[in-house]
Coordinates of C-alpha atoms in Angstrom, one line a residue:
Chain P
X1 CA 0.0 0.0 0.0
X2 CA 1.4 3.4 -0.9
X3 CA 0.1 6.4 1.1
X4 CA 0.3 9.8 -0.5
X5 CA -1.4 13.2 -0.9
X6 CA -2.9 14.4 -4.1
X7 CA -4.9 17.3 -5.5
X8 CA -4.1 20.9 -4.9
X9 CA -1.2 21.9 -2.7
X10 CA -3.5 24.1 -0.6
X11 CA -6.1 21.4 0.0
X12 CA -4.4 18.1 -0.5
X13 CA -6.4 14.8 -0.1
X14 CA -5.0 11.7 1.5
X15 CA -4.9 8.6 -0.7
X16 CA -3.9 5.0 -0.1
X17 CA -3.1 3.3 -3.4
X18 CA -3.1 -0.5 -3.4
X19 CA -1.2 -1.7 -6.6
X20 CA -2.1 -5.1 -8.1
X21 CA -0.4 -7.9 -6.3
X22 CA 0.7 -9.2 -9.7
X23 CA 2.8 -6.9 -11.9
X24 CA 0.5 -8.0 -14.8
X25 CA -2.3 -5.9 -13.4
X26 CA -5.7 -6.0 -15.1
X27 CA -6.7 -2.9 -16.9
X28 CA -9.1 -2.1 -14.1
X29 CA -9.2 0.4 -11.3
X30 CA -11.6 0.9 -8.3
X31 CA -12.0 4.0 -6.2
X32 CA -13.3 3.2 -2.8
X33 CA -15.6 5.8 -1.2
X34 CA -15.8 6.1 2.6
X35 CA -18.9 6.6 4.6
X36 CA -19.3 9.7 6.8
X37 CA -18.1 10.4 10.4
X38 CA -18.0 7.6 12.9
X39 CA -19.0 5.1 10.3
X40 CA -15.8 5.8 8.3
X41 CA -13.7 5.0 11.4
X42 CA -15.7 1.8 12.1
X43 CA -15.4 0.8 8.4
X44 CA -11.7 1.6 8.0
X45 CA -10.5 -2.0 8.4
X46 CA -13.3 -3.4 6.2
X47 CA -12.5 -1.0 3.3
X48 CA -8.8 -1.7 3.7
X49 CA -9.6 -5.4 3.4
X50 CA -11.7 -4.6 0.3
X51 CA -8.8 -2.8 -1.3
X52 CA -6.4 -5.7 -0.5
X53 CA -8.9 -8.2 -1.9
X54 CA -9.1 -6.2 -5.2
X55 CA -5.3 -5.8 -5.3
X56 CA -4.9 -9.5 -4.9
X57 CA -7.2 -9.9 -7.9
X58 CA -4.8 -7.7 -9.9
X59 CA -7.0 -4.6 -9.7
X60 CA -5.7 -1.1 -8.9
X61 CA -7.5 0.1 -5.8
X62 CA -7.5 3.6 -4.3
X63 CA -8.9 4.5 -0.9
X64 CA -9.0 8.2 0.0
X65 CA -10.4 10.7 2.5
X66 CA -12.8 13.5 1.4
X67 CA -11.9 17.1 2.1
X68 CA -12.3 17.8 5.9
X69 CA -12.3 14.1 6.8
X70 CA -9.8 11.5 7.8
X71 CA -6.2 12.4 7.0
X72 CA -7.1 14.9 4.3
X73 CA -6.8 18.6 4.7
X74 CA -9.7 20.7 5.8
X75 CA -11.9 21.1 8.8
X76 CA -14.9 18.9 9.6
X77 CA -17.0 22.1 9.7
X78 CA -16.3 22.5 5.9
X79 CA -17.8 19.1 5.0
X80 CA -20.2 19.4 2.0
X81 CA -21.7 16.6 -0.2
X82 CA -21.0 18.6 -3.4
X83 CA -17.3 19.0 -2.5
X84 CA -17.0 15.3 -1.6
X85 CA -18.5 14.3 -5.0
X86 CA -15.9 16.4 -6.7
X87 CA -13.3 14.7 -4.6
X88 CA -14.4 11.3 -5.8
X89 CA -13.9 12.5 -9.4
X90 CA -10.5 13.8 -8.5
X91 CA -9.6 10.5 -6.9
X92 CA -10.7 8.7 -10.1
X93 CA -8.6 10.9 -12.3
X94 CA -5.6 10.4 -9.9
X95 CA -6.1 6.6 -10.1
X96 CA -6.1 6.7 -13.9
X97 CA -2.9 8.8 -13.9
X98 CA -1.2 6.6 -11.3
X99 CA -2.1 3.2 -12.7
X100 CA -2.7 3.9 -16.4
X101 CA -6.1 2.2 -16.4
X102 CA -8.6 3.5 -19.0
X103 CA -11.7 2.9 -17.0
X104 CA -12.6 3.1 -13.3
X105 CA -15.2 1.6 -11.1
X106 CA -16.6 3.1 -7.9
X107 CA -17.3 1.2 -4.7
X108 CA -18.9 3.0 -1.8
X109 CA -20.3 2.2 1.6
X110 CA -23.3 3.9 3.2
X111 CA -23.1 7.7 2.4
X112 CA -20.0 6.9 0.4
X113 CA -22.2 4.7 -1.9
X114 CA -24.6 7.6 -2.4
X115 CA -21.8 9.9 -3.3
X116 CA -20.2 7.3 -5.5
X117 CA -23.4 7.0 -7.5
X118 CA -23.6 10.8 -7.9
X119 CA -20.0 11.1 -8.9
X120 CA -20.3 8.2 -11.4
X121 CA -23.2 9.8 -13.2
X122 CA -22.0 11.2 -16.5
X123 CA -18.4 9.9 -16.4
X124 CA -17.3 8.6 -19.8
X125 CA -14.6 6.5 -18.2
X126 CA -17.0 4.6 -15.8
X127 CA -17.0 0.9 -15.7
X128 CA -19.1 -0.4 -12.8
X129 CA -20.5 0.8 -9.5
X130 CA -21.0 -1.2 -6.3
X131 CA -23.2 0.3 -3.6
X132 CA -22.8 -1.3 -0.2
X133 CA -25.7 -0.5 2.2
X134 CA -26.3 2.8 0.4
X135 CA -28.0 5.8 2.1
X136 CA -31.0 6.1 -0.2
X137 CA -33.0 8.6 1.9
X138 CA -31.0 11.4 3.6
X139 CA -33.7 12.4 6.0
X140 CA -34.0 8.8 7.3
X141 CA -30.2 8.6 7.6
X142 CA -30.0 11.8 9.7
X143 CA -32.8 10.5 11.9
X144 CA -30.9 7.2 12.4
X145 CA -27.7 9.1 13.2
X146 CA -29.6 11.3 15.7
X147 CA -31.1 8.2 17.4
X148 CA -27.7 6.6 17.7
X149 CA -26.1 9.8 18.9
X150 CA -28.7 10.1 21.7
X151 CA -28.4 6.4 22.7
X152 CA -24.7 6.7 22.7
X153 CA -24.6 9.7 24.9
X154 CA -27.1 8.1 27.3
X155 CA -24.8 5.2 27.7
X156 CA -21.7 7.3 28.0
X157 CA -22.9 10.1 30.3
X158 CA -24.0 8.1 33.4
X159 CA -24.1 9.3 37.0
X160 CA -20.8 7.5 37.5
X161 CA -19.3 8.8 34.3
X162 CA -18.6 12.2 32.8
X163 CA -20.5 15.1 34.2
X164 CA -23.5 15.5 31.8
X165 CA -24.6 18.7 33.6
X166 CA -21.5 20.5 32.5
X167 CA -21.1 18.9 29.0
X168 CA -21.9 21.1 26.1
X169 CA -23.6 20.1 22.9
X170 CA -24.7 22.0 19.9
X171 CA -27.4 21.0 17.4
X172 CA -24.7 20.9 14.8
X173 CA -22.9 17.7 15.9
X174 CA -23.5 14.0 15.7
X175 CA -21.4 11.3 17.2
X176 CA -18.5 13.6 17.8
X177 CA -18.4 15.1 14.3
X178 CA -19.7 18.5 13.1
X179 CA -22.8 18.5 10.9
X180 CA -23.0 22.1 9.8
X181 CA -26.3 23.5 8.6
X182 CA -25.2 23.4 5.0
X183 CA -24.3 19.7 5.2
X184 CA -27.5 18.9 7.0
X185 CA -29.5 20.7 4.2
X186 CA -27.7 18.7 1.6
X187 CA -28.4 15.4 3.4
X188 CA -32.1 16.3 3.9
X189 CA -32.4 16.8 0.2
X190 CA -30.7 13.5 -0.6
X191 CA -33.1 11.0 -2.3
X192 CA -31.4 8.6 -4.6
X193 CA -34.7 7.3 -6.0
X194 CA -35.4 10.7 -7.7
X195 CA -31.9 11.6 -8.9
X196 CA -31.1 11.6 -12.6
X197 CA -28.2 9.3 -13.4
X198 CA -26.6 9.0 -16.8
X199 CA -24.0 6.7 -18.3
X200 CA -24.2 4.4 -15.3
X201 CA -24.6 1.0 -16.9
X202 CA -23.8 -1.7 -14.3
X203 CA -24.7 -1.4 -10.7
X204 CA -24.6 -3.9 -7.9
X205 CA -26.3 -3.1 -4.6
X206 CA -24.8 -5.2 -1.8
X207 CA -27.4 -5.1 1.0
X208 CA -26.9 -6.3 4.6
X209 CA -30.6 -6.0 5.3
X210 CA -33.8 -6.4 3.3
X211 CA -34.8 -2.8 2.8
X212 CA -37.6 -1.8 0.4
X213 CA -35.6 1.4 -0.3
X214 CA -32.9 -0.7 -2.1
X215 CA -35.6 -2.2 -4.3
X216 CA -36.9 1.3 -5.1
X217 CA -33.4 2.4 -5.9
X218 CA -32.8 -0.6 -8.2
X219 CA -36.1 0.1 -10.0
X220 CA -35.2 3.7 -10.4
X221 CA -31.8 3.0 -11.8
X222 CA -33.2 0.3 -14.1
X223 CA -35.6 2.8 -15.5
X224 CA -32.6 5.0 -16.4
X225 CA -31.0 2.2 -18.3
X226 CA -28.7 0.6 -15.7
X227 CA -28.3 -3.1 -15.3
X228 CA -28.9 -3.5 -11.6
X229 CA -28.3 -6.5 -9.3
X230 CA -29.2 -6.6 -5.6
X231 CA -27.1 -9.1 -3.6
X232 CA -28.3 -9.8 -0.1
X233 CA -25.5 -10.7 2.2
X234 CA -26.6 -12.6 5.2
X235 CA -23.8 -11.2 7.5
X236 CA -25.5 -8.0 8.5
X237 CA -23.5 -5.2 10.0
X238 CA -25.2 -2.3 11.7
X239 CA -22.7 0.5 11.0
X240 CA -24.4 2.6 13.7
X241 CA -23.7 0.3 16.6
X242 CA -21.3 0.4 19.5
X243 CA -20.2 -3.1 18.5
X244 CA -18.8 -2.0 15.2
X245 CA -17.1 0.9 16.9
X246 CA -15.2 -1.3 19.3
X247 CA -14.7 -4.4 17.2
X248 CA -13.8 -3.0 13.8
X249 CA -15.7 -5.7 12.0
X250 CA -14.6 -7.1 8.7
X251 CA -17.7 -8.6 7.0
X252 CA -15.8 -10.8 4.6
X253 CA -18.8 -12.1 2.7
X254 CA -19.9 -8.6 1.8
X255 CA -16.4 -7.7 0.8
X256 CA -16.2 -10.7 -1.5
X257 CA -19.6 -9.9 -3.0
X258 CA -18.4 -6.3 -3.8
X259 CA -15.1 -7.4 -5.2
X260 CA -16.8 -10.1 -7.3
X261 CA -19.3 -7.6 -8.7
X262 CA -16.4 -5.3 -9.8
X263 CA -14.2 -8.0 -11.3
X264 CA -16.2 -10.0 -14.0
Chain A
X1 CA -5.4 25.3 8.7
X2 CA -2.8 27.6 7.2
X3 CA -2.3 27.1 3.5
X4 CA 1.4 26.9 4.2
X5 CA 1.0 23.9 6.4
X6 CA 2.7 20.9 4.8
X7 CA 1.2 17.3 4.8
X8 CA 3.3 14.3 4.0
X9 CA 2.5 10.6 4.0
X10 CA 5.5 8.3 5.0
X11 CA 6.3 4.7 5.5
X12 CA 8.3 4.6 8.7
X13 CA 10.3 2.2 10.8
X14 CA 13.2 -0.2 10.2
X15 CA 11.3 -2.0 7.4
X16 CA 9.4 1.1 6.3
X17 CA 6.0 -0.5 7.0
X18 CA 4.4 1.9 9.5
X19 CA 2.1 4.5 7.9
X20 CA 2.7 8.0 9.3
X21 CA 1.2 11.3 8.4
X22 CA 3.4 14.3 9.0
X23 CA 2.0 17.8 9.4
X24 CA 4.5 20.6 9.6
X25 CA 4.2 24.3 10.2
X26 CA 5.5 26.6 7.4
X27 CA 8.7 27.0 9.2
X28 CA 10.2 24.2 11.3
X29 CA 12.1 25.2 14.5
X30 CA 14.7 22.5 14.9
X31 CA 15.1 23.3 18.6
X32 CA 11.5 22.1 19.3
X33 CA 10.7 18.4 19.8
X34 CA 8.6 16.5 17.3
X35 CA 5.3 15.1 18.5
X36 CA 4.5 11.5 17.9
X37 CA 0.7 10.7 18.2
X38 CA 0.1 7.0 18.9
X39 CA -3.0 4.9 18.3
X40 CA -5.8 4.7 20.9
X41 CA -6.7 1.0 21.0
X42 CA -7.2 -0.3 17.5
X43 CA -8.6 2.9 16.1
X44 CA -6.5 4.0 13.1
X45 CA -4.3 7.1 13.2
X46 CA -7.1 9.7 12.9
X47 CA -8.3 8.8 16.4
X48 CA -11.9 8.6 17.7
X49 CA -14.0 11.4 16.2
X50 CA -10.9 12.5 14.2
X51 CA -9.5 13.9 17.5
X52 CA -5.9 12.9 16.7
X53 CA -6.0 15.0 13.5
X54 CA -7.4 18.0 15.2
X55 CA -5.0 17.8 18.1
X56 CA -2.1 17.5 15.6
X57 CA -3.2 20.6 13.7
X58 CA -3.6 22.5 16.9
X59 CA 0.0 21.6 17.8
X60 CA 1.1 22.6 14.3
X61 CA -0.5 26.0 14.8
X62 CA 1.6 26.2 18.0
X63 CA 4.7 25.6 15.8
X64 CA 5.4 21.9 16.3
X65 CA 6.0 19.1 13.7
X66 CA 3.5 16.3 14.4
X67 CA 3.5 12.7 13.1
X68 CA 0.4 10.6 13.6
X69 CA 1.2 7.0 13.1
X70 CA -0.3 3.6 12.8
X71 CA 1.7 1.3 15.0
X72 CA 2.3 -2.3 13.7
X73 CA -0.9 -4.3 13.3
X74 CA -3.2 -1.3 13.6
X75 CA -4.9 0.8 10.8
X76 CA -2.8 0.5 7.6
X77 CA 0.4 -0.9 9.1
X78 CA 1.1 -4.6 9.0
X79 CA 2.0 -6.6 12.0
X80 CA 5.7 -6.8 13.1
X81 CA 7.7 -9.7 11.9
X82 CA 9.0 -10.5 15.4
X83 CA 5.6 -11.4 16.9
X84 CA 6.1 -9.3 20.1
X85 CA 3.1 -8.8 22.3
X86 CA 1.0 -5.6 22.1
X87 CA 2.9 -3.5 24.6
X88 CA 6.4 -4.7 23.6
X89 CA 5.5 -4.3 19.9
X90 CA 4.3 -0.7 20.5
X91 CA 7.5 0.3 22.4
X92 CA 9.7 -1.3 19.7
X93 CA 7.8 0.6 17.1
X94 CA 8.2 3.9 18.9
X95 CA 12.0 3.3 19.1
X96 CA 12.1 2.6 15.4
X97 CA 10.0 5.6 14.6
X98 CA 12.4 7.8 16.5
X99 CA 15.4 6.2 14.7
X100 CA 13.8 7.0 11.3
X101 CA 12.5 10.4 12.1
X102 CA 15.7 11.4 13.9
X103 CA 17.6 10.8 10.6
X104 CA 14.9 12.6 8.6
X105 CA 14.7 15.7 10.8
X106 CA 18.1 15.6 12.4
X107 CA 16.7 15.6 15.9
X108 CA 16.8 13.5 19.0
X109 CA 14.0 15.1 20.9
X110 CA 10.4 13.7 20.7
X111 CA 7.2 14.0 22.7
X112 CA 4.8 11.0 22.7
X113 CA 1.0 11.6 22.9
X114 CA -1.6 9.0 23.3
X115 CA -5.0 8.1 24.7
X116 CA -5.7 5.1 26.8
X117 CA -3.5 2.3 25.5
X118 CA -1.7 5.0 23.6
X119 CA -0.9 6.7 26.9
X120 CA 0.4 3.5 28.3
X121 CA 2.6 3.0 25.2
X122 CA 3.8 6.6 25.4
X123 CA 4.8 6.1 29.0
X124 CA 6.6 2.8 28.6
X125 CA 8.4 4.1 25.5
X126 CA 9.6 7.1 27.5
X127 CA 10.9 4.9 30.2
X128 CA 12.8 2.9 27.6
X129 CA 14.2 5.7 25.4
X130 CA 15.7 9.0 26.5
X131 CA 15.0 10.7 23.2
X132 CA 11.5 11.1 24.5
X133 CA 11.7 14.4 26.4
X134 CA 8.0 14.7 27.2
X135 CA 4.6 13.0 27.0
X136 CA 0.9 13.8 26.9
X137 CA -1.0 11.0 28.6
X138 CA -4.7 11.0 28.0
X139 CA -6.6 8.8 30.4
X140 CA -3.3 7.1 31.4
X141 CA -2.4 5.3 34.6
X142 CA -3.9 6.4 37.9
X143 CA -4.1 4.8 41.3
X144 CA -6.7 5.1 44.1
X145 CA -6.2 7.4 47.0
X146 CA -8.3 8.0 50.1
X147 CA -10.0 11.1 48.6
X148 CA -10.7 9.1 45.4
X149 CA -12.4 6.4 47.4
X150 CA -14.5 8.8 49.4
X151 CA -15.7 10.7 46.3
X152 CA -16.3 7.4 44.5
X153 CA -18.5 6.1 47.3
X154 CA -20.4 9.4 47.6
X155 CA -21.0 9.4 43.8
X156 CA -22.2 5.8 43.9
X157 CA -24.5 6.4 46.8
X158 CA -25.9 9.4 44.9
X159 CA -26.3 7.4 41.7
X160 CA -27.7 4.2 43.3
X161 CA -30.0 5.9 45.7
X162 CA -29.0 4.0 48.8
X163 CA -26.0 2.7 50.7
X164 CA -27.5 -0.8 50.6
X165 CA -27.5 -0.8 46.7
X166 CA -23.9 0.3 46.6
X167 CA -22.9 -2.5 49.1
X168 CA -24.7 -5.1 46.9
X169 CA -22.7 -3.9 43.8
X170 CA -19.4 -3.9 45.7
X171 CA -20.1 -7.4 46.9
X172 CA -20.8 -8.5 43.3
X173 CA -17.5 -7.2 42.2
X174 CA -15.6 -9.0 44.9
X175 CA -17.3 -12.3 43.8
X176 CA -16.3 -11.5 40.2
X177 CA -12.7 -11.0 41.2
X178 CA -12.7 -14.2 43.2
X179 CA -13.9 -16.3 40.2
X180 CA -11.4 -14.5 37.9
X181 CA -13.7 -12.3 35.8
X182 CA -12.1 -9.0 36.9
X183 CA -9.2 -9.1 34.5
X184 CA -11.2 -10.4 31.6
X185 CA -13.6 -7.5 32.0
X186 CA -11.0 -4.9 32.0
X187 CA -11.0 -4.1 28.3
X188 CA -14.8 -3.4 28.4
X189 CA -14.6 -1.4 31.6
X190 CA -12.1 0.9 30.0
X191 CA -13.7 1.0 26.6
X192 CA -11.2 -1.2 24.9
X193 CA -12.2 -3.3 21.9
X194 CA -12.8 -7.1 22.1
X195 CA -10.8 -9.2 19.6
X196 CA -11.7 -8.2 16.1
X197 CA -12.5 -11.6 14.5
X198 CA -16.1 -12.5 14.3
X199 CA -17.2 -16.1 14.3
X200 CA -17.5 -17.7 10.9
X201 CA -15.4 -15.1 9.0
X202 CA -12.0 -15.6 7.5
X203 CA -9.5 -13.9 9.7
X204 CA -8.7 -10.3 8.7
X205 CA -5.1 -9.0 9.0
X206 CA -3.9 -9.6 12.6
X207 CA -4.1 -7.1 15.4
X208 CA -1.9 -7.9 18.4
X209 CA -3.9 -9.1 21.5
X210 CA -4.3 -6.5 24.2
X211 CA -5.6 -6.4 27.7
X212 CA -5.2 -3.2 29.6
X213 CA -3.6 -3.6 33.0
X214 CA -1.9 -0.9 35.1
X215 CA 1.5 -1.8 36.4
X216 CA 2.1 -1.8 40.1
X217 CA 2.1 1.7 41.6
X218 CA 5.5 1.3 43.1
X219 CA 7.0 0.5 39.7
X220 CA 5.4 3.5 38.1
X221 CA 6.6 5.7 41.0
X222 CA 10.1 4.6 40.4
X223 CA 9.8 5.2 36.7
X224 CA 8.3 8.6 37.2
X225 CA 11.2 9.6 39.4
X226 CA 13.6 8.4 36.7
X227 CA 11.8 10.5 34.1
X228 CA 11.7 13.6 36.3
X229 CA 15.4 13.2 37.0
X230 CA 16.2 13.4 33.3
X231 CA 14.2 16.6 32.9
X232 CA 11.2 14.9 31.3
X233 CA 7.9 17.0 31.0
X234 CA 4.5 15.3 31.3
X235 CA 0.9 16.3 30.9
X236 CA -1.5 13.8 32.4
X237 CA -5.0 14.7 31.3
X238 CA -8.1 12.7 32.6
X239 CA -11.6 12.8 31.3
X240 CA -14.8 12.1 33.2
X241 CA -14.9 8.9 31.1
X242 CA -12.5 7.2 33.5
X243 CA -14.3 8.3 36.7
X244 CA -14.1 4.8 37.9
X245 CA -10.4 5.2 38.5
X246 CA -9.8 9.0 38.5
X247 CA -12.1 11.6 40.0
X248 CA -10.2 14.7 41.2
X249 CA -7.4 16.7 39.7
X250 CA -5.0 16.2 42.6
X251 CA -5.3 12.4 42.5
X252 CA -2.3 11.8 40.4
X253 CA 0.1 13.8 42.6
X254 CA -1.5 12.3 45.7
X255 CA -0.9 8.8 44.3
X256 CA 2.8 9.4 44.3
X257 CA 3.8 11.2 47.5
X258 CA 7.2 9.5 47.2
X259 CA 8.0 11.1 43.8
X260 CA 9.6 14.6 43.7
X261 CA 8.0 15.9 40.6
X262 CA 9.7 19.3 40.9
X263 CA 8.4 21.3 37.8
X264 CA 7.9 18.3 35.5
X265 CA 4.2 17.5 36.1
X266 CA 1.0 19.1 34.8
X267 CA -2.4 17.5 35.4
X268 CA -5.7 18.5 33.8
X269 CA -9.1 17.1 34.7
X270 CA -11.9 17.4 32.1
X271 CA -14.8 15.8 34.1
X272 CA -17.4 16.9 31.6
X273 CA -15.9 14.9 28.8
X274 CA -16.3 11.2 28.1
X275 CA -13.3 9.0 27.3
X276 CA -13.3 9.6 23.5
X277 CA -14.3 13.3 23.8
X278 CA -17.6 13.0 21.9
X279 CA -18.8 16.6 22.5
X280 CA -17.1 19.1 20.2
X281 CA -16.7 21.5 23.1
X282 CA -14.7 18.8 25.0
X283 CA -12.6 18.2 22.0
X284 CA -11.8 21.9 21.8
X285 CA -11.0 22.1 25.5
X286 CA -8.7 19.1 25.4
X287 CA -6.7 20.1 22.3
X288 CA -6.4 23.6 23.7
X289 CA -5.0 22.3 26.9
X290 CA -2.5 20.2 25.1
X291 CA -1.3 23.0 22.8
X292 CA -1.0 25.4 25.8
X293 CA 1.1 22.9 27.6
X294 CA 3.3 22.3 24.6
X295 CA 3.9 26.1 24.2
X296 CA 4.7 26.5 27.8
X297 CA 7.0 23.5 28.2
X298 CA 8.9 23.5 24.9

């Protein structure tokens, strides 16, 4: 794995390039798109494993952090979906330059899947897209995050623990990360089942749970000309749970399903 | 972040396998030590809630070079080839990091910073290697004192509603210890992760096994005195998340009446914060305290 920074010298983004394990690499590259906030930390190990699995299959893989997240430059307060979509595009260009591949595929987890689909739309160099437990409905996602945030704080701030009476919270934070009003507004407007998507031909939705929203998304993408497959993976992972935070789960079946969908 | 701040990604250590992210101010002052930010548990180098990144950038604003690193077997760094246990592996890694960075930056002065297991690793590395001239220990070791116990009992009585309920809980803990559950429960008590492998899955890249145990107080007292005697500076910062073992600012000093700290010790208590500093206000207070300490001490 080669860690590096790319993009503008003022606002560099962090990338982790996984070259193919075999020098005779396939002419394929995959950009891996992180989820948001705490989910990205919980999923770090799983997405690293996905990159390693792809590299072992002779695919060029690039993990990276959006602006204002992870190791990239920028403050969390500056997080915006529009910027992060541009970052995915920049990462794809970087992967093509680094590896020499002609086409790229996108694989994203949770909010990263939603961003991957947006960033994929209209790209002439797009091969495939894999959406792992995508956030289809931004309002429902925010409500889930809020519920988990409250449950987490209730568990953490006990009479024997930190002093809740002196702890300060603002409405613009969830699970230790800023959610500025601009980002919240973008998330509230997110509905993948109504978005126009062009030039996206092959999509796999890898779903940990049976969720009618995935069926609705598949139907919507099919209407727009995409060949969509839903793969239900029995090993469910709740990315919004304390268990994932503390155990850094690696759901291998889901990883294999995603890798398989991107390497025909 | 200033546009002149420099970011670099490096592969560090004897075999250049540890992933490190360097953040530098526009102008590097070679007389100042370099900060090494160590992993907390198995969380990769950005830290819980990206706190390690934000602490690093606050230190850069204060004029320090900071390296956040994944120790072997954590985050993006592969496990060591010599199969050392978690603690020994971490200390050996820190020594290798200083060897590598010392050549790169032509310095032999470092400050280690870590939360929880990261604090323990920072302390043990400092004991081992004199190139460490300071440490920031977040929720590090602490030992009970009489005021601690009195406050603890008072808090429990307040929380449980009656002396009888507290007595019942205490009795339960004694039974747990007698049948050997006490040690096994330590990682959960202090918010450490259970082993990463889930049943039925093929094993992911290995993470060294880890159970958090504090060394005997007398050993730590002796080590503290050695550190003070070599002009080591230390900031011990405790959150309310470790109220089970630390509950007032003077506890650290009171735990070690036999150590002459002279001017080497600073202690900060942030009782309103949980262990991982989830509230943004707590994050700001903690990184502010660290940067203030760094400016004053170096």
